[in-house]
Coordinates of C-alpha atoms in Angstrom, one line a residue:
M1 CA 113.8 119.7 101.9
D2 CA 110.4 121.8 103.0
S3 CA 108.3 120.4 105.7
R4 CA 106.3 123.5 105.9
P5 CA 102.5 123.1 104.6
H6 CA 102.0 123.8 101.4
P7 CA 100.7 127.4 101.5
R8 CA 97.2 128.4 100.5
P9 CA 96.4 131.9 100.5
E10 CA 91.9 133.1 100.6
P11 CA 91.4 134.9 99.3
K12 CA 93.7 133.9 96.8
Y13 CA 94.0 137.8 94.7
P14 CA 93.5 140.0 97.9
A15 CA 93.7 143.4 96.0
P16 CA 91.0 145.4 95.1
L17 CA 89.2 144.5 91.8
T18 CA 90.6 147.3 89.3
H19 CA 92.2 147.8 86.1
E20 CA 95.6 147.6 87.0
N21 CA 95.4 144.4 89.3
L22 CA 93.4 143.0 86.9
C23 CA 96.0 143.7 84.3
A24 CA 98.6 142.3 86.9
V25 CA 97.0 139.1 87.6
F26 CA 97.6 138.3 83.8
Q27 CA 100.5 140.2 83.5
G28 CA 102.6 138.2 80.6
A29 CA 100.0 136.4 79.2
A30 CA 99.9 137.0 75.7
D31 CA 96.2 135.7 75.1
F32 CA 94.6 138.4 78.0
T33 CA 93.2 141.2 75.6
V34 CA 91.7 144.7 77.1
R35 CA 90.0 146.9 75.4
R36 CA 89.2 150.3 76.5
V37 CA 85.2 151.2 75.1
E38 CA 82.9 154.4 76.1
S39 CA 79.4 153.7 76.6
G40 CA 75.9 155.4 77.8
I41 CA 74.6 159.0 76.7
R42 CA 77.2 160.3 79.1
G43 CA 80.3 158.6 77.7
E44 CA 81.5 156.4 80.6
T45 CA 84.7 154.3 80.1
V46 CA 84.2 150.5 80.7
Y47 CA 87.3 148.1 80.2
V48 CA 86.3 144.9 78.6
Y49 CA 88.6 141.9 79.4
A50 CA 88.7 138.2 77.6
I51 CA 91.1 135.2 76.9
D52 CA 91.7 135.1 73.4
G53 CA 90.8 131.5 72.3
L54 CA 88.8 130.9 75.6
V55 CA 86.1 132.8 74.0
S56 CA 84.2 133.7 71.1
G57 CA 85.1 137.5 69.3
T58 CA 82.1 137.5 67.3
D59 CA 80.4 136.8 70.2
I60 CA 82.0 139.1 72.4
S61 CA 81.6 142.0 69.3
D62 CA 78.2 141.6 68.9
F63 CA 76.5 141.1 72.4
V64 CA 78.6 142.9 74.5
V65 CA 80.6 145.4 72.8
K66 CA 78.3 146.8 70.4
P67 CA 75.3 147.2 73.0
L68 CA 77.7 149.2 75.4
Q69 CA 78.9 151.1 72.3
H70 CA 74.8 151.8 71.5
S71 CA 73.3 152.0 75.0
R72 CA 70.9 155.6 75.5
L73 CA 71.1 154.8 78.9
P74 CA 73.0 156.0 82.0
L75 CA 75.6 152.9 82.2
D76 CA 76.5 153.5 86.2
G77 CA 76.9 150.1 87.8
E78 CA 76.8 146.3 86.9
L79 CA 73.3 146.1 87.1
A80 CA 72.8 148.7 84.9
A81 CA 75.2 146.9 82.2
R82 CA 73.6 143.2 82.2
R83 CA 69.9 144.9 82.0
Q84 CA 71.4 146.0 78.5
V85 CA 73.8 143.3 77.5
P86 CA 71.5 140.8 75.8
N87 CA 73.6 137.9 77.1
A88 CA 71.7 134.2 78.4
V89 CA 74.6 134.2 81.4
S90 CA 75.6 136.6 83.2
V91 CA 77.1 136.8 86.8
P92 CA 78.4 139.5 89.1
V93 CA 81.9 139.8 90.0
P94 CA 82.4 140.8 93.6
D95 CA 86.2 140.7 93.8
L96 CA 89.6 139.8 92.0
D97 CA 89.7 136.6 92.7
T98 CA 86.1 135.6 91.2
A99 CA 87.3 138.0 88.6
A100 CA 89.9 135.8 87.6
S101 CA 88.5 132.5 88.0
L102 CA 86.0 133.7 85.4
L103 CA 87.7 135.0 82.9
V104 CA 89.8 131.5 82.6
N105 CA 86.3 129.4 82.3
G106 CA 85.5 131.6 78.9
F107 CA 83.5 134.4 80.3
C108 CA 83.9 138.0 79.2
L109 CA 84.8 140.5 81.9
V110 CA 83.5 144.4 81.6
L111 CA 84.7 146.7 84.4
F112 CA 82.8 149.8 84.9
G113 CA 84.7 151.1 88.2
R114 CA 86.7 150.0 91.2
D115 CA 85.0 146.7 92.5
D116 CA 81.9 146.9 90.2
A117 CA 81.8 144.4 87.8
A118 CA 79.7 141.9 85.2
A119 CA 80.9 138.9 83.6
F120 CA 79.0 137.7 80.4
E121 CA 79.3 133.8 79.1
V122 CA 81.1 134.0 75.3
K123 CA 82.9 130.2 75.2
T124 CA 84.4 129.6 71.9
G125 CA 82.5 126.1 70.2
E126 CA 85.8 125.4 69.5
K127 CA 85.8 121.5 70.6
R128 CA 86.1 117.9 69.7
G129 CA 83.1 116.9 68.1
I130 CA 81.4 114.2 69.6
A131 CA 82.6 110.7 68.3
P132 CA 81.9 107.3 68.8
P133 CA 83.8 105.2 71.2
Q134 CA 87.3 104.2 71.0
V135 CA 87.8 101.5 73.6
E136 CA 84.0 100.5 74.8
T137 CA 83.3 99.2 71.0
T138 CA 79.5 97.7 70.3
I139 CA 77.5 96.5 67.9
K140 CA 74.1 97.9 69.2
S141 CA 74.9 100.2 71.2
A142 CA 74.6 103.9 70.9
K143 CA 77.6 105.4 68.8
D144 CA 78.2 108.8 71.1
A145 CA 81.3 109.2 73.8
F146 CA 82.3 111.2 76.4
T147 CA 83.9 115.0 75.2
E148 CA 87.2 116.5 77.5
T149 CA 84.1 119.2 77.3
V150 CA 82.6 118.7 80.8
R151 CA 79.4 120.2 79.5
T152 CA 79.4 118.3 76.4
N153 CA 79.5 115.2 78.9
T154 CA 76.3 116.0 81.0
S155 CA 74.5 117.3 78.0
L156 CA 74.8 113.6 76.4
L157 CA 73.8 112.6 80.1
R158 CA 71.0 114.2 80.0
R159 CA 69.5 113.0 76.4
H160 CA 69.8 109.1 77.8
L161 CA 68.6 110.3 81.2
R162 CA 65.7 112.6 81.0
A163 CA 64.9 112.7 84.4
P164 CA 64.9 115.4 86.4
E165 CA 66.0 114.3 89.2
L166 CA 69.1 113.9 87.9
R167 CA 71.2 115.6 90.5
L168 CA 74.3 117.7 88.6
E169 CA 77.2 119.1 91.9
E170 CA 79.7 121.1 90.4
Q171 CA 83.2 121.8 92.4
V172 CA 86.7 123.5 91.3
V173 CA 89.6 121.2 91.9
G174 CA 93.0 122.0 91.9
R175 CA 94.9 125.5 92.7
R176 CA 96.8 125.5 89.4
S177 CA 94.5 123.7 87.6
L178 CA 91.2 125.2 88.7
T179 CA 89.7 121.6 87.1
N180 CA 85.7 121.2 87.1
V181 CA 84.4 117.9 88.3
T182 CA 80.7 117.0 88.4
V183 CA 79.0 115.1 90.8
C184 CA 76.3 113.2 89.4
S185 CA 73.4 111.2 91.2
L186 CA 69.5 110.6 90.9
A187 CA 67.5 111.6 93.9
G188 CA 65.6 109.2 95.8
I189 CA 68.1 106.5 94.0
T190 CA 71.5 107.4 95.0
D191 CA 72.4 106.7 98.7
P192 CA 73.2 110.5 99.7
S193 CA 75.4 109.2 101.7
L194 CA 77.9 108.0 98.9
V195 CA 77.5 111.2 97.6
E196 CA 77.6 113.0 100.7
A197 CA 81.3 110.6 100.7
V198 CA 82.2 111.5 96.9
S199 CA 82.2 115.1 97.5
R200 CA 83.7 114.8 101.1
R201 CA 87.0 113.7 98.6
L202 CA 86.7 116.0 96.8
R203 CA 86.4 119.0 99.0
S204 CA 90.0 117.3 100.6
I205 CA 91.6 117.3 97.5
D206 CA 94.8 119.9 97.8
I207 CA 97.1 119.7 94.9
D208 CA 98.3 122.4 92.2
G209 CA 96.6 120.2 88.9
L210 CA 94.0 117.3 88.6
L211 CA 94.5 117.0 85.1
T212 CA 95.6 113.0 84.9
P213 CA 93.1 110.0 85.6
A214 CA 95.4 108.9 88.2
A215 CA 95.1 111.8 90.0
V216 CA 91.4 111.3 89.6
E217 CA 91.5 107.5 90.3
E218 CA 93.7 108.0 94.0
Y219 CA 92.0 110.8 95.2
L220 CA 88.7 109.6 94.6
T221 CA 89.4 105.7 95.8
G222 CA 91.8 106.9 99.2
S223 CA 94.9 106.2 97.1
R224 CA 94.8 102.7 98.9
K225 CA 98.1 100.0 97.7
T226 CA 96.3 98.0 95.3
A227 CA 96.8 97.4 91.2
F228 CA 93.3 96.5 91.3
P229 CA 90.9 99.4 90.0
L230 CA 88.5 100.8 93.1
A231 CA 86.4 102.9 90.4
L232 CA 84.5 102.1 87.0
F233 CA 85.4 103.7 84.3
T234 CA 83.6 104.5 81.0
E235 CA 83.5 107.0 77.7
R236 CA 80.0 105.6 76.9
P237 CA 77.1 108.0 78.7
E238 CA 74.7 105.3 78.3
R239 CA 76.3 102.9 80.2
F240 CA 77.2 105.7 82.8
A241 CA 73.3 106.1 82.8
W242 CA 72.8 102.7 83.6
G243 CA 75.5 103.0 86.5
L244 CA 73.4 105.9 88.4
L245 CA 70.2 104.7 87.8
A246 CA 71.8 101.2 89.8
G247 CA 72.5 103.7 92.7
R248 CA 76.2 104.4 91.8
V249 CA 78.1 107.9 91.5
G250 CA 78.9 109.4 88.5
V251 CA 82.0 111.3 88.7
L252 CA 82.8 114.1 85.1
V253 CA 86.1 115.4 84.9
D254 CA 86.9 118.6 83.1
G255 CA 89.5 117.7 80.3
L256 CA 89.0 114.1 80.5
P257 CA 86.9 112.3 77.8
L258 CA 85.6 109.6 80.8
G259 CA 83.4 109.1 83.2
Y260 CA 83.7 107.5 86.5
L261 CA 81.6 105.8 88.6
L262 CA 82.0 104.6 92.6
P263 CA 81.3 102.0 94.2
C264 CA 82.3 99.2 92.0
T265 CA 83.3 95.6 92.8
L266 CA 85.2 93.0 90.6
T267 CA 82.5 91.4 89.0
D268 CA 81.5 94.8 88.1
Q269 CA 84.6 95.3 86.3
L270 CA 84.2 92.2 84.2
E271 CA 80.8 93.2 82.9
S272 CA 80.9 95.0 79.5
P273 CA 78.9 96.9 78.1
E274 CA 78.3 94.4 75.2
D275 CA 76.3 92.3 77.5
R276 CA 73.2 94.4 77.7
S277 CA 73.4 94.8 73.7
G278 CA 72.7 91.0 73.4
N279 CA 70.5 88.0 74.0
Y280 CA 70.5 86.7 77.5
A281 CA 71.8 83.5 77.0
V282 CA 74.7 84.4 74.0
A283 CA 75.4 87.1 76.6
S284 CA 75.8 84.4 79.5
A285 CA 78.0 82.6 77.7
V286 CA 80.4 84.5 77.2
R287 CA 80.5 86.5 80.5
L288 CA 81.4 82.5 81.6
L289 CA 84.0 82.3 78.8
R290 CA 85.2 86.4 80.3
Y291 CA 85.2 84.8 83.8
L292 CA 87.8 81.4 82.6
S293 CA 90.0 83.4 80.5
V294 CA 91.0 85.6 83.8
A295 CA 91.7 82.5 85.5
A296 CA 93.6 81.3 82.6
A297 CA 95.5 84.8 82.2
L298 CA 96.1 84.8 85.8
L299 CA 97.4 81.1 86.8
G300 CA 98.5 79.6 83.2
P301 CA 101.6 80.7 83.0
G302 CA 102.7 79.5 87.0
I303 CA 101.1 76.6 87.0
F304 CA 102.7 75.5 83.6
A305 CA 105.8 76.8 85.2
A306 CA 105.5 74.4 88.3
V307 CA 103.9 71.4 87.2
C308 CA 107.1 71.2 84.3
L309 CA 109.5 71.7 87.4
F310 CA 108.0 70.1 90.5
H311 CA 105.2 68.1 89.5
Q312 CA 106.1 66.3 86.2
E313 CA 103.9 63.0 86.7
M314 CA 100.6 65.7 86.5
I315 CA 101.3 65.5 83.0
P316 CA 100.3 63.0 80.8
L317 CA 102.9 60.8 79.1
A318 CA 102.5 61.8 75.8
L319 CA 102.4 65.6 76.2
L320 CA 105.9 65.2 78.9
L321 CA 107.4 64.0 75.6
A322 CA 106.6 65.4 73.7
I323 CA 107.8 68.7 76.2
E324 CA 111.0 67.2 77.2
E325 CA 111.7 66.4 73.2
S326 CA 111.0 70.1 72.5
R327 CA 113.4 71.1 75.6
Q328 CA 116.1 69.0 74.8
S329 CA 118.9 72.3 73.4
V330 CA 116.9 74.8 75.6
P331 CA 119.7 76.3 77.7
L332 CA 117.3 77.9 80.3
S333 CA 114.9 75.8 82.7
T334 CA 111.0 76.2 82.1
G335 CA 110.2 78.9 85.1
M336 CA 113.1 81.4 83.7
E337 CA 112.1 80.5 80.1
V338 CA 108.2 82.0 80.9
L339 CA 109.1 84.5 83.0
L340 CA 111.5 86.2 80.2
L341 CA 108.5 85.3 78.0
L342 CA 106.8 87.2 80.1
I343 CA 108.5 90.1 80.3
A344 CA 108.9 90.1 76.2
F345 CA 105.5 90.6 75.5
E346 CA 105.2 92.9 78.0
L347 CA 107.7 95.2 76.1
L348 CA 105.9 93.9 72.5
Q349 CA 102.5 95.4 74.2
E350 CA 104.0 98.5 75.3
A351 CA 105.6 98.7 72.1
G352 CA 102.7 98.9 70.2
L353 CA 100.4 101.2 72.8
H354 CA 103.2 103.9 72.3
L355 CA 104.3 103.9 68.6
P356 CA 102.3 105.6 66.3
Q357 CA 99.0 103.0 64.9
N358 CA 100.4 101.3 62.1
L359 CA 103.9 101.4 63.4
G360 CA 103.0 99.5 66.6
Q361 CA 101.1 96.9 64.7
A362 CA 104.2 96.1 62.7
A363 CA 106.0 96.5 66.3
S364 CA 103.8 93.5 67.4
I365 CA 103.3 91.6 64.4
I366 CA 106.9 91.2 63.5
G367 CA 107.8 90.7 67.3
G368 CA 104.9 88.2 67.9
L369 CA 106.1 86.1 64.5
V370 CA 109.2 86.8 63.5
V371 CA 111.3 87.1 66.5
G372 CA 109.0 84.7 68.3
T373 CA 109.4 81.5 65.4
A374 CA 113.1 82.4 65.2
A375 CA 114.1 82.3 69.4
V376 CA 111.8 78.8 68.8
E377 CA 114.1 77.4 65.6
A378 CA 117.6 78.5 67.4
S379 CA 116.7 76.2 70.7
L380 CA 116.4 79.3 72.8
I381 CA 113.2 79.1 74.0
S382 CA 110.4 75.8 73.7
P383 CA 107.4 76.5 71.5
A384 CA 105.4 74.7 74.9
S385 CA 106.4 78.1 77.0
L386 CA 105.6 80.3 74.0
I387 CA 101.9 78.7 73.7
V388 CA 101.4 79.0 77.1
V389 CA 102.0 82.6 77.3
A390 CA 100.9 83.8 74.4
A391 CA 97.3 81.8 75.8
A392 CA 97.3 83.7 78.5
G393 CA 98.3 87.0 76.8
V394 CA 95.6 86.8 74.7
C395 CA 93.3 85.5 77.9
G396 CA 93.9 89.2 78.8
F397 CA 93.0 90.8 76.4
T398 CA 89.5 89.3 76.8
L399 CA 88.4 91.7 80.0
P400 CA 86.8 94.6 79.0
Q401 CA 88.5 97.4 81.8
Q402 CA 92.6 97.8 81.2
D403 CA 93.3 98.9 84.2
L404 CA 91.9 95.5 85.8
A405 CA 94.0 93.5 83.0
D406 CA 96.9 95.7 83.7
A407 CA 96.5 94.2 87.4
V408 CA 96.2 90.6 86.3
R409 CA 98.7 91.0 84.7
L410 CA 100.6 92.3 87.4
W411 CA 100.0 89.5 89.7
R412 CA 100.5 87.0 87.3
F413 CA 104.2 87.6 87.2
A414 CA 104.4 86.8 91.4
I415 CA 102.2 83.5 90.4
T416 CA 104.5 82.8 87.7
A417 CA 107.2 83.5 90.4
G418 CA 105.9 81.4 93.1
G419 CA 105.1 78.6 90.6
T420 CA 108.9 78.7 90.5
A421 CA 110.4 78.5 93.4
A422 CA 108.0 76.1 94.9
G423 CA 106.1 75.0 92.5
L424 CA 102.0 74.5 93.3
A425 CA 102.4 75.4 97.0
G426 CA 104.0 78.8 95.5
V427 CA 101.3 79.0 93.6
T428 CA 98.6 78.7 96.0
G429 CA 100.6 80.9 98.4
V430 CA 100.7 83.3 96.4
L431 CA 96.7 83.2 95.6
L432 CA 95.8 82.9 99.0
L433 CA 97.6 86.6 99.4
L434 CA 95.9 87.5 96.4
L435 CA 92.7 86.2 97.6
L436 CA 93.6 88.0 101.2
H437 CA 94.2 91.2 99.5
L438 CA 90.9 91.6 97.4
G439 CA 88.8 90.3 100.5
D440 CA 90.0 93.7 102.0
L441 CA 90.1 96.2 99.6
R442 CA 86.5 98.2 99.5
S443 CA 85.6 101.2 97.4
L444 CA 83.7 103.4 99.3
G445 CA 82.5 101.1 102.2
I446 CA 81.7 98.3 99.8
P447 CA 83.6 95.1 100.2
Y448 CA 85.6 94.6 96.6
L449 CA 84.6 90.8 96.0
D450 CA 81.1 91.5 96.8
P451 CA 78.8 89.2 96.1
L452 CA 81.7 86.5 95.8
N453 CA 82.2 86.6 99.7
Q454 CA 78.4 85.7 100.0
G455 CA 78.9 83.0 98.0
K456 CA 77.3 84.4 94.3
F457 CA 78.9 84.2 91.4
P458 CA 77.5 86.1 88.8
A459 CA 79.3 84.7 85.9
L460 CA 75.7 84.5 83.9
R461 CA 73.8 87.2 82.6
P462 CA 70.5 87.0 84.3
R463 CA 67.4 87.7 82.1
L464 CA 66.2 91.6 81.9
A465 CA 62.8 90.7 82.4
A466 CA 63.8 89.1 85.6
S467 CA 66.2 92.2 87.0
K468 CA 63.3 93.6 89.5
Y469 CA 65.6 94.4 92.3
R470 CA 69.0 97.0 92.8
K471 CA 71.5 95.4 94.3
Q472 CA 71.2 96.2 97.9
E473 CA 74.9 96.6 98.7
L474 CA 74.7 100.2 97.2
D475 CA 71.7 100.8 99.6
P476 CA 69.3 102.6 96.7
G477 CA 66.5 105.1 98.1
N478 CA 64.3 102.7 96.3
L479 CA 64.9 99.2 95.6
R480 CA 62.8 98.6 92.8
N481 CA 63.6 98.6 89.1
Q482 CA 60.7 97.4 87.8
R483 CA 57.3 95.7 88.2

């Protein structure tokens, strides 16, 4: 295996900016278009370059080619061309690297001579329109969601947060993908050290392509060996704006219809956008129910297996008799039965996710009702185990963040295995390992269990009128939120 450092030439294209070299960079690209235009009163020859599909052909014809052809002034350089071409965005092009980067970002390049060019923005309007959220659905909140275009996402953010203090720092990450990443913050509120930490991590990324959410999350959070998410993602612009107002740093990635907020804690993962949409008393009751659901989804199968195998004296006599009667013909032990049911539940969930929507729903119904009922009637599994596993799965669906739900599902297997092996002592041991693991996690230096590690339990949503201060843990520049 070649252990040499990954080569990274700077500049990437050291050749001079000429017609031949630019065509060589895009050699074999069928969407690379070149047009030769005679312009000016002396008939100077210029070349117009663009990437078909990224630019609007009509805009190039009306606002670039036509002004150049009808020009009655000498066209002796890029400065003269920029004065004659009526385009809102025009930038000089000093070298071949800049020319290639602008072309793949929706610019039209006009080359006048050796190392003398100008670029004009003529991006196409073909993109996915703004649609309602698909995952974080709410009843009362706004119905717009992020798209795959970062500039559309920043405009949505501006509409929800019309603050001149909003800062948008752009970086390009990925040698081949050249992905535009925008770091969002609020001047006077966001701690500058948090912004610098996120920007520094983005600058340190040396990868060919930053295309998937997993790559973004792992590089931003330091790629910790954990199943728990260390960055909060959302598809809702107003929730993203609330995060910025709280003092967090936001990250928008071109090509991903998501926004990331850092730092985040475990309690942040348990908050839902619906909490701020309804009455605080109802929202508090629902949030408390959500905390109880996490405990049930995580500990339910493990405690059931431990009690049935090692601590039958803890079960009421009538319930114990009912369980034993239903298990008389079951060939498997309770622990193995629960583990197999958890695996079957995960298989059904994955099948429902990867199949088309209609087929996925049918597979879930057939697997959950038909196969489950047939297995109980055939005495392959007991009804009690099926009920416990199904209840734990339903409790997991109440979590607002899918990444947190995936982590709970993974640790549920470990706790169930501990209960099967050593009873409640095994459940307690694995649970202590989980707490130690969570206590060791940090998100941009903020403890992951904060404020639980301080003895606070924010299971109830306070009245908004009483939320006068931002979280001190984020060290915001302005701690006061309202009068």
